[in-house]
mmCIF file of C-alpha atoms in Angstrom:
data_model
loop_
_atom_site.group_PDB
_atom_site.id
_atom_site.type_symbol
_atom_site.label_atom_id
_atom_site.label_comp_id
_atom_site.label_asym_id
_atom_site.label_seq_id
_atom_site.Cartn_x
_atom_site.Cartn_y
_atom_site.Cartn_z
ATOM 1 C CA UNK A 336 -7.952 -55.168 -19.312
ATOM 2 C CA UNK A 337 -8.915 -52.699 -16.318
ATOM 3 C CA UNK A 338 -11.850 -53.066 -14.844
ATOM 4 C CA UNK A 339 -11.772 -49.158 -13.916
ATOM 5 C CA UNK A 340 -9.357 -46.513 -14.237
ATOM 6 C CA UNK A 341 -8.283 -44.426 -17.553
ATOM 7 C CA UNK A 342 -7.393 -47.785 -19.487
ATOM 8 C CA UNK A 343 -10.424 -49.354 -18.258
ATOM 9 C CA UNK A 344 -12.228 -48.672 -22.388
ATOM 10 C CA UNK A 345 -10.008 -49.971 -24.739
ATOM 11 C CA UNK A 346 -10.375 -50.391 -28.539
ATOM 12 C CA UNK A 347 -7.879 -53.193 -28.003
ATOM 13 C CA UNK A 348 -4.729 -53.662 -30.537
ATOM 14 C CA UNK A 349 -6.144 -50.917 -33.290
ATOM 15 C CA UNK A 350 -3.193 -52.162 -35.928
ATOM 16 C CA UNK A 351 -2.102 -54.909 -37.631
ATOM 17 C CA UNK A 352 1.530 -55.715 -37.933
ATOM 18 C CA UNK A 353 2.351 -54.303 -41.303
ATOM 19 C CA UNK A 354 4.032 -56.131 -44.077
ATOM 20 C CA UNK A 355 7.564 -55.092 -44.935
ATOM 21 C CA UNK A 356 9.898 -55.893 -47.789
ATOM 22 C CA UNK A 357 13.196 -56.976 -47.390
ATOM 23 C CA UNK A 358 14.538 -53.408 -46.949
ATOM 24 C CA UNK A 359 11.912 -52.350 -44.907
ATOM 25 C CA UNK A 360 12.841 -55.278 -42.573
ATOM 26 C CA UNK A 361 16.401 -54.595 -42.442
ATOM 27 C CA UNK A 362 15.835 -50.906 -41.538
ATOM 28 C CA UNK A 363 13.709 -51.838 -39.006
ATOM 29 C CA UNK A 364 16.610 -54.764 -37.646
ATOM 30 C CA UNK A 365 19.427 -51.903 -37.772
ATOM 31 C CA UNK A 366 17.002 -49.912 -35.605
ATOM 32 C CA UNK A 367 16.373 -52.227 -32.804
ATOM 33 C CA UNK A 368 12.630 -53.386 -34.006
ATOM 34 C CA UNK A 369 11.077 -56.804 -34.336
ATOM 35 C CA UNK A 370 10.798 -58.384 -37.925
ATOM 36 C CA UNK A 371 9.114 -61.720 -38.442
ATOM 37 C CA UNK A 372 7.174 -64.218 -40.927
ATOM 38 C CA UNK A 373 4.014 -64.866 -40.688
ATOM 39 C CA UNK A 374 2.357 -68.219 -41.858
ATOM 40 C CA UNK A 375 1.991 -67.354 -44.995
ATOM 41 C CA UNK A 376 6.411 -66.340 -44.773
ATOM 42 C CA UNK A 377 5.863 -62.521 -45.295
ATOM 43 C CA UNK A 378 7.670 -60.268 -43.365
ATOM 44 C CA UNK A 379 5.971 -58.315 -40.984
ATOM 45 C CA UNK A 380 7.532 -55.463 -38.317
ATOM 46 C CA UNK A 381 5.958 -54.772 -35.115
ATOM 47 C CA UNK A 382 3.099 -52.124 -35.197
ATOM 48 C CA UNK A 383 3.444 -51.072 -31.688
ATOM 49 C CA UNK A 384 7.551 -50.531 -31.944
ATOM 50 C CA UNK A 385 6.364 -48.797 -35.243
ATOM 51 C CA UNK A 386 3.751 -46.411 -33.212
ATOM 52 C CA UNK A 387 6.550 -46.087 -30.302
ATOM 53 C CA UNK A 388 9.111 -44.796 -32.705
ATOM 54 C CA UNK A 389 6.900 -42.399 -34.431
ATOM 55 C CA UNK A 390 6.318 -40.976 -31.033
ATOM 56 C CA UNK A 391 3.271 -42.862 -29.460
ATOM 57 C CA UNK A 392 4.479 -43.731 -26.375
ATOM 58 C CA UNK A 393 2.719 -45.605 -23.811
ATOM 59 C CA UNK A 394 -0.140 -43.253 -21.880
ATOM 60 C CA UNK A 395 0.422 -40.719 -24.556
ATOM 61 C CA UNK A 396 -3.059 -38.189 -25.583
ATOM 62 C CA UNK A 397 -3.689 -39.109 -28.715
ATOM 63 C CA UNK A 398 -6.842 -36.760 -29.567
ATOM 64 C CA UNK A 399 -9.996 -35.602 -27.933
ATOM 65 C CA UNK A 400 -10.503 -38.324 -25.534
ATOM 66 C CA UNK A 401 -8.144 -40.825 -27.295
ATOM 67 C CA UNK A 402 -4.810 -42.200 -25.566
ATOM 68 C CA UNK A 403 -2.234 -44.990 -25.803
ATOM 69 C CA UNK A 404 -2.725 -47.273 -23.010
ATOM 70 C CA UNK A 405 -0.350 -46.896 -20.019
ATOM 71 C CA UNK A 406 0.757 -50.266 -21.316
ATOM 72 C CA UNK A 407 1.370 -49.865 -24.891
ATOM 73 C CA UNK A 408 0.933 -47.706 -27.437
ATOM 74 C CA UNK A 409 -0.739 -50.497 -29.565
ATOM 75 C CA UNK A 410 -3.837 -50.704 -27.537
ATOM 76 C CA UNK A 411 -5.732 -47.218 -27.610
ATOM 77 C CA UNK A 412 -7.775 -46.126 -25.244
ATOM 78 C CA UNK A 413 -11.668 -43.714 -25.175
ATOM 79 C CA UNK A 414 -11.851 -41.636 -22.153
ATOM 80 C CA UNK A 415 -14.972 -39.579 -21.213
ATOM 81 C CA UNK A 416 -14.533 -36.718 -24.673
ATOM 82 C CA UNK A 417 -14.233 -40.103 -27.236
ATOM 83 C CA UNK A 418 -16.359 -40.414 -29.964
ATOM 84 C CA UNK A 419 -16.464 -42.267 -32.860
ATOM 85 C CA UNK A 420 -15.373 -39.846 -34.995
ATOM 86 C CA UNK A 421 -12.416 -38.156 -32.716
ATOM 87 C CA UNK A 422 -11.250 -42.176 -32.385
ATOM 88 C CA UNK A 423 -11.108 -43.019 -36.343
ATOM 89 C CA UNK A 424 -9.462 -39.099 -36.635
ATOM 90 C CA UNK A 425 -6.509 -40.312 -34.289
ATOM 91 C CA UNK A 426 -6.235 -43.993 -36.132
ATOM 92 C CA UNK A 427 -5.397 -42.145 -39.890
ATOM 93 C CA UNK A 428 -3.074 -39.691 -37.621
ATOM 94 C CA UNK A 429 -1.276 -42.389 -35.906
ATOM 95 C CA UNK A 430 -1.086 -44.299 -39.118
ATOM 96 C CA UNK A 431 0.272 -41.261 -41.136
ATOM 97 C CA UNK A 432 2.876 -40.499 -38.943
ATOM 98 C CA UNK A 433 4.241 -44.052 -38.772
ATOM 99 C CA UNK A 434 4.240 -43.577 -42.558
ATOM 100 C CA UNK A 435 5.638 -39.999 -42.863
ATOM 101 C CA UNK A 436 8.772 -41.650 -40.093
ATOM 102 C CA UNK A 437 9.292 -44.870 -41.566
ATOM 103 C CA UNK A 438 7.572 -45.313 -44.911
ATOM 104 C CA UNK A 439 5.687 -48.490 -43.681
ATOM 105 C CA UNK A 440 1.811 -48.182 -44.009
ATOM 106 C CA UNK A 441 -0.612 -49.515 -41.339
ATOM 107 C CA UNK A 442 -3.216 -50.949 -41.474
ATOM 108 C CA UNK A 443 -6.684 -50.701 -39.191
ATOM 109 C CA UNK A 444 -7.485 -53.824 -36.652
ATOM 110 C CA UNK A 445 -10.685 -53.160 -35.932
ATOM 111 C CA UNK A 446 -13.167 -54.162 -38.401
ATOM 112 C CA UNK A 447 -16.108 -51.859 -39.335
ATOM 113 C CA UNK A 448 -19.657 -52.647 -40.112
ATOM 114 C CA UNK A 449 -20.727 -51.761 -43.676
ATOM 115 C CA UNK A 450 -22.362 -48.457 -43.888
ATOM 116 C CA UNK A 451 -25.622 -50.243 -43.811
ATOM 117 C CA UNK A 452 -25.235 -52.132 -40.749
ATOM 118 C CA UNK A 453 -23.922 -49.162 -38.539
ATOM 119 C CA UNK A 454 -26.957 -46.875 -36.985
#
């Protein structure tokens, strides 16, 4: 990570690679994206060649203050406008579009504190 710069505040890898049936996995194969099994042998496509070919390119503005990192589109990014809200906002927008283009749902990386915890 950046120690400065507009990547320098990342939220890291904000999905996890999606599970994918056996169709789902061939679509994505005929299309040039990255199926594989996991441990447990489910199939699983690439979120960030997911995000790319829903449009979310690398360095791409996202939302207020919210960007794909000039490295991948995986790895979002707060810039000086983030907040909390504006950053989950653009994680269900990212995460419907994927769906809307390829009919694969993602699912959130980052794990939030119960309602309880958070302050």
């Amino acid at each position: 990570m950046p120690e400065s710069g507009p990547d320098a505040r990342q939220a890291g890898s904000v999905f996890l690679n999606p599970p994918v049936d056996r169709a789902q996995a061939s679509m994505v194969r005929a299309t040039g994206g990255r199926v594989y099994r996991d441990g447990d042998g489910m199939l699983r496509a690439s979120a960030g060649w997911l995000l790319e070919q829903s449009g979310y390119s690398p360095g791409v503005h996202v939302g207020p203050g919210v960007y794909c990192s000039a490295g991948r589109a995986l790895t979002v990014t707060a810039r000086d406008d983030a907040t909390g809200s504006s950053f989950l906002t653009c994680l269900h927008r990212m995460a419907r579009t994927v769906r809307e283009t390829s009919g694969i749902e993602l699912r959130p990386e980052p794990v939030r504190p119960p309602a309880e915890v958070r302050t």
